[in-house]
Structures are given as structure tokens and as C-alpha cells.
Backbone atoms as SQL, in Angstrom:
CREATE TABLE atoms (id INTEGER PRIMARY KEY, chain TEXT, resi INTEGER, resn TEXT, atom TEXT, x REAL, y REAL, z REAL);
INSERT INTO atoms VALUES
  (1, 'A', 1, 'MET', 'N', 0.753, -1.321, 0.159),
  (2, 'A', 1, 'MET', 'CA', -0.149, 0.164, 0.106),
  (3, 'A', 1, 'MET', 'C', 1.152, 1.260, -0.027),
  (4, 'A', 2, 'VAL', 'N', 0.802, 1.938, -1.152),
  (5, 'A', 2, 'VAL', 'CA', 1.459, 3.361, -1.286),
  (6, 'A', 2, 'VAL', 'C', 0.772, 4.252, -0.288),
  (7, 'A', 3, 'VAL', 'N', 1.361, 5.105, 0.405),
  (8, 'A', 3, 'VAL', 'CA', 0.447, 6.301, 0.942),
  (9, 'A', 3, 'VAL', 'C', 1.107, 7.574, 0.405),
  (10, 'A', 4, 'ARG', 'N', 0.320, 8.621, 0.149),
  (11, 'A', 4, 'ARG', 'CA', 1.113, 9.880, -0.178),
  (12, 'A', 4, 'ARG', 'C', 0.844, 10.919, 0.236),
  (13, 'A', 5, 'THR', 'N', 1.343, 12.020, 0.073),
  (14, 'A', 5, 'THR', 'CA', 0.740, 13.492, 0.263),
  (15, 'A', 5, 'THR', 'C', -0.053, 13.808, -0.652),
  (16, 'A', 6, 'HIS', 'N', -1.265, 14.516, -0.244),
  (17, 'A', 6, 'HIS', 'CA', -2.121, 14.989, -0.964),
  (18, 'A', 6, 'HIS', 'C', -2.866, 16.468, -0.881),
  (19, 'A', 7, 'PRO', 'N', -2.778, 17.447, -1.978),
  (20, 'A', 7, 'PRO', 'CA', -3.232, 18.682, -1.675),
  (21, 'A', 7, 'PRO', 'C', -4.535, 19.058, -1.179),
  (22, 'A', 8, 'CYS', 'N', -4.427, 19.872, -0.532),
  (23, 'A', 8, 'CYS', 'CA', -6.279, 20.212, -0.229),
  (24, 'A', 8, 'CYS', 'C', -6.650, 21.022, -1.181),
  (25, 'A', 9, 'VAL', 'N', -7.920, 20.560, -1.708),
  (26, 'A', 9, 'VAL', 'CA', -8.439, 20.997, -2.970),
  (27, 'A', 9, 'VAL', 'C', -9.012, 22.676, -2.397),
  (28, 'A', 10, 'ARG', 'N', -9.068, 22.943, -1.561),
  (29, 'A', 10, 'ARG', 'CA', -9.587, 24.260, -1.457),
  (30, 'A', 10, 'ARG', 'C', -8.271, 25.352, -1.222),
  (31, 'A', 11, 'CYS', 'N', -7.246, 24.825, -0.272),
  (32, 'A', 11, 'CYS', 'CA', -6.482, 26.036, -0.035),
  (33, 'A', 11, 'CYS', 'C', -4.967, 25.532, -0.476),
  (34, 'A', 12, 'GLY', 'N', -4.744, 24.164, -0.840),
  (35, 'A', 12, 'GLY', 'CA', -3.517, 23.863, -1.426),
  (36, 'A', 12, 'GLY', 'C', -2.400, 23.541, -0.649),
  (37, 'A', 13, 'ASP', 'N', -2.784, 23.431, 0.603),
  (38, 'A', 13, 'ASP', 'CA', -1.873, 23.035, 1.710),
  (39, 'A', 13, 'ASP', 'C', -1.681, 21.337, 1.559),
  (40, 'A', 14, 'ASP', 'N', -0.229, 20.832, 1.883),
  (41, 'A', 14, 'ASP', 'CA', -0.215, 19.560, 1.785),
  (42, 'A', 14, 'ASP', 'C', -1.021, 18.697, 2.763),
  (43, 'A', 15, 'VAL', 'N', -1.564, 17.513, 2.418),
  (44, 'A', 15, 'VAL', 'CA', -2.059, 16.822, 3.728),
  (45, 'A', 15, 'VAL', 'C', -1.505, 15.413, 3.656),
  (46, 'A', 16, 'ASP', 'N', -0.555, 15.363, 4.569),
  (47, 'A', 16, 'ASP', 'CA', 0.346, 14.354, 4.653),
  (48, 'A', 16, 'ASP', 'C', -0.052, 13.107, 5.407),
  (49, 'A', 17, 'PRO', 'N', 0.579, 11.867, 5.049),
  (50, 'A', 17, 'PRO', 'CA', -0.145, 10.740, 6.214),
  (51, 'A', 17, 'PRO', 'C', 0.102, 10.693, 7.272),
  (52, 'A', 18, 'GLY', 'N', -1.093, 10.384, 7.923),
  (53, 'A', 18, 'GLY', 'CA', -1.024, 10.646, 9.271),
  (54, 'A', 18, 'GLY', 'C', -1.507, 11.615, 9.716),
  (55, 'A', 19, 'HIS', 'N', -1.759, 12.855, 9.041),
  (56, 'A', 19, 'HIS', 'CA', -2.566, 14.232, 9.458),
  (57, 'A', 19, 'HIS', 'C', -3.999, 13.844, 9.479),
  (58, 'A', 20, 'VAL', 'N', -4.650, 14.695, 10.216),
  (59, 'A', 20, 'VAL', 'CA', -6.003, 14.692, 10.476),
  (60, 'A', 20, 'VAL', 'C', -6.619, 15.627, 9.337),
  (61, 'A', 21, 'TYR', 'N', -7.375, 14.828, 8.595),
  (62, 'A', 21, 'TYR', 'CA', -8.055, 15.817, 7.261),
  (63, 'A', 21, 'TYR', 'C', -9.679, 15.362, 7.135),
  (64, 'A', 22, 'SER', 'N', -10.133, 15.709, 6.232),
  (65, 'A', 22, 'SER', 'CA', -11.628, 15.633, 5.583),
  (66, 'A', 22, 'SER', 'C', -11.998, 15.230, 4.416),
  (67, 'A', 23, 'ALA', 'N', -12.343, 13.937, 4.336),
  (68, 'A', 23, 'ALA', 'CA', -12.679, 13.303, 3.097),
  (69, 'A', 23, 'ALA', 'C', -13.973, 13.751, 2.825),
  (70, 'A', 24, 'VAL', 'N', -14.595, 14.097, 1.474),
  (71, 'A', 24, 'VAL', 'CA', -15.728, 14.615, 1.456),
  (72, 'A', 24, 'VAL', 'C', -16.093, 13.706, 0.006),
  (73, 'A', 25, 'ASP', 'N', -17.150, 13.059, 0.078),
  (74, 'A', 25, 'ASP', 'CA', -18.211, 12.413, -0.866),
  (75, 'A', 25, 'ASP', 'C', -19.463, 13.201, -1.185),
  (76, 'A', 26, 'VAL', 'N', -19.684, 13.601, -2.345),
  (77, 'A', 26, 'VAL', 'CA', -21.164, 14.316, -2.568),
  (78, 'A', 26, 'VAL', 'C', -21.277, 14.343, -3.879),
  (79, 'A', 27, 'LEU', 'N', -22.697, 14.182, -4.022),
  (80, 'A', 27, 'LEU', 'CA', -22.951, 14.077, -5.642),
  (81, 'A', 27, 'LEU', 'C', -23.661, 15.817, -5.735),
  (82, 'A', 28, 'ASP', 'N', -22.920, 16.254, -6.852),
  (83, 'A', 28, 'ASP', 'CA', -23.201, 17.877, -6.971),
  (84, 'A', 28, 'ASP', 'C', -23.949, 17.556, -8.210),
  (85, 'A', 29, 'ALA', 'N', -24.414, 19.020, -8.898),
  (86, 'A', 29, 'ALA', 'CA', -24.999, 19.162, -10.157),
  (87, 'A', 29, 'ALA', 'C', -24.328, 18.352, -11.326),
  (88, 'A', 30, 'GLU', 'N', -23.046, 18.283, -11.281),
  (89, 'A', 30, 'GLU', 'CA', -22.304, 17.829, -12.267),
  (90, 'A', 30, 'GLU', 'C', -21.748, 16.570, -12.199),
  (91, 'A', 31, 'GLY', 'N', -22.429, 15.738, -10.992),
  (92, 'A', 31, 'GLY', 'CA', -22.170, 14.547, -10.804),
  (93, 'A', 31, 'GLY', 'C', -21.080, 14.178, -9.267),
  (94, 'A', 32, 'GLU', 'N', -20.743, 12.906, -9.224),
  (95, 'A', 32, 'GLU', 'CA', -19.853, 12.891, -7.856),
  (96, 'A', 32, 'GLU', 'C', -18.366, 13.733, -7.837),
  (97, 'A', 33, 'LEU', 'N', -18.020, 13.801, -6.394),
  (98, 'A', 33, 'LEU', 'CA', -17.272, 14.737, -5.896),
  (99, 'A', 33, 'LEU', 'C', -16.365, 14.039, -4.977),
  (100, 'A', 34, 'HIS', 'N', -15.264, 13.725, -5.043),
  (101, 'A', 34, 'HIS', 'CA', -14.632, 12.760, -4.049),
  (102, 'A', 34, 'HIS', 'C', -13.256, 13.820, -3.723),
  (103, 'A', 35, 'VAL', 'N', -13.022, 14.459, -2.518),
  (104, 'A', 35, 'VAL', 'CA', -12.133, 15.434, -2.415),
  (105, 'A', 35, 'VAL', 'C', -11.627, 15.439, -1.103),
  (106, 'A', 36, 'ILE', 'N', -10.221, 15.511, -0.792),
  (107, 'A', 36, 'ILE', 'CA', -9.402, 15.653, 0.322),
  (108, 'A', 36, 'ILE', 'C', -9.399, 17.226, 0.769),
  (109, 'A', 37, 'LEU', 'N', -9.668, 17.467, 2.322),
  (110, 'A', 37, 'LEU', 'CA', -9.560, 18.729, 2.761),
  (111, 'A', 37, 'LEU', 'C', -8.822, 18.564, 4.015),
  (112, 'A', 38, 'CYS', 'N', -8.013, 19.836, 3.993),
  (113, 'A', 38, 'CYS', 'CA', -7.172, 19.998, 5.483),
  (114, 'A', 38, 'CYS', 'C', -8.091, 19.976, 6.791),
  (115, 'A', 39, 'ARG', 'N', -7.814, 19.952, 7.737),
  (116, 'A', 39, 'ARG', 'CA', -8.551, 19.819, 9.043),
  (117, 'A', 39, 'ARG', 'C', -9.070, 21.283, 8.981),
  (118, 'A', 40, 'GLU', 'N', -8.307, 22.412, 8.857),
  (119, 'A', 40, 'GLU', 'CA', -8.900, 23.960, 8.916),
  (120, 'A', 40, 'GLU', 'C', -9.909, 23.765, 7.855),
  (121, 'A', 41, 'CYS', 'N', -10.072, 23.524, 6.656),
  (122, 'A', 41, 'CYS', 'CA', -11.089, 23.809, 5.502),
  (123, 'A', 41, 'CYS', 'C', -12.225, 23.009, 5.689),
  (124, 'A', 42, 'GLY', 'N', -11.648, 21.582, 6.152),
  (125, 'A', 42, 'GLY', 'CA', -12.828, 20.630, 6.773),
  (126, 'A', 42, 'GLY', 'C', -13.813, 21.488, 7.800),
  (127, 'A', 43, 'SER', 'N', -12.814, 22.146, 8.829),
  (128, 'A', 43, 'SER', 'CA', -14.089, 22.641, 9.948),
  (129, 'A', 43, 'SER', 'C', -14.872, 23.880, 9.515),
  (130, 'A', 44, 'GLU', 'N', -14.008, 24.413, 8.382),
  (131, 'A', 44, 'GLU', 'CA', -14.942, 25.817, 7.694),
  (132, 'A', 44, 'GLU', 'C', -16.197, 25.186, 6.935),
  (133, 'A', 45, 'LEU', 'N', -15.661, 24.210, 6.306),
  (134, 'A', 45, 'LEU', 'CA', -16.987, 23.604, 5.614),
  (135, 'A', 45, 'LEU', 'C', -18.013, 22.876, 6.491),
  (136, 'A', 46, 'ARG', 'N', -17.794, 22.117, 7.564),
  (137, 'A', 46, 'ARG', 'CA', -18.796, 21.643, 8.766),
  (138, 'A', 46, 'ARG', 'C', -19.602, 22.995, 8.801),
  (139, 'A', 47, 'GLU', 'N', -18.880, 23.767, 9.254),
  (140, 'A', 47, 'GLU', 'CA', -19.444, 25.380, 9.969),
  (141, 'A', 47, 'GLU', 'C', -20.730, 25.966, 9.185),
  (142, 'A', 48, 'PHE', 'N', -20.110, 26.116, 7.892),
  (143, 'A', 48, 'PHE', 'CA', -20.979, 26.502, 6.414),
  (144, 'A', 48, 'PHE', 'C', -22.168, 26.041, 6.558),
  (145, 'A', 49, 'LEU', 'N', -21.980, 24.241, 6.371),
  (146, 'A', 49, 'LEU', 'CA', -23.123, 23.388, 5.943),
  (147, 'A', 49, 'LEU', 'C', -23.978, 23.631, 7.250),
  (148, 'A', 50, 'ALA', 'N', -23.568, 24.101, 8.434),
  (149, 'A', 50, 'ALA', 'CA', -24.523, 23.752, 9.660),
  (150, 'A', 50, 'ALA', 'C', -25.157, 25.192, 9.997),
  (151, 'A', 51, 'GLY', 'N', -24.851, 26.111, 9.108),
  (152, 'A', 51, 'GLY', 'CA', -25.456, 27.518, 8.922),
  (153, 'A', 51, 'GLY', 'C', -24.867, 28.504, 9.697),
  (154, 'A', 52, 'GLU', 'N', -23.334, 27.983, 10.187),
  (155, 'A', 52, 'GLU', 'CA', -22.749, 28.692, 11.036),
  (156, 'A', 52, 'GLU', 'C', -21.622, 29.994, 10.566),
  (157, 'A', 53, 'GLY', 'N', -21.489, 29.267, 9.422),
  (158, 'A', 53, 'GLY', 'CA', -20.436, 30.411, 8.618),
  (159, 'A', 53, 'GLY', 'C', -20.712, 31.227, 7.710);
């Protein structure tokens, strides 16, 4: 199993193996969307979806 660094699709920061991150799977108007967000962007998305941000 190869584990590699992924960029956060929102801010571009590296999400290294072992870091806490958000994996987002949604179905949007253009089809399925599978992305990885860094911890901070994931927290901001959660607040936005909850109507807090």
C-alpha cells in the first residue's frame, strides 16, 4: 500500500499521511465529487453546512 501526500483542494496545503483531514464525498449538479480537505478547511466546511459560517 502506497501512502502519499495530497493537496487540500480548497487551500492547496499538503495533507500528509497521518495528518487529520476531511474526506468529502458528495453528489453535486455535475456528478460525484470526491475530495480531501485539510483539517482547517474541513472545519470551515462543517460550519458552513451547519449554517454557522
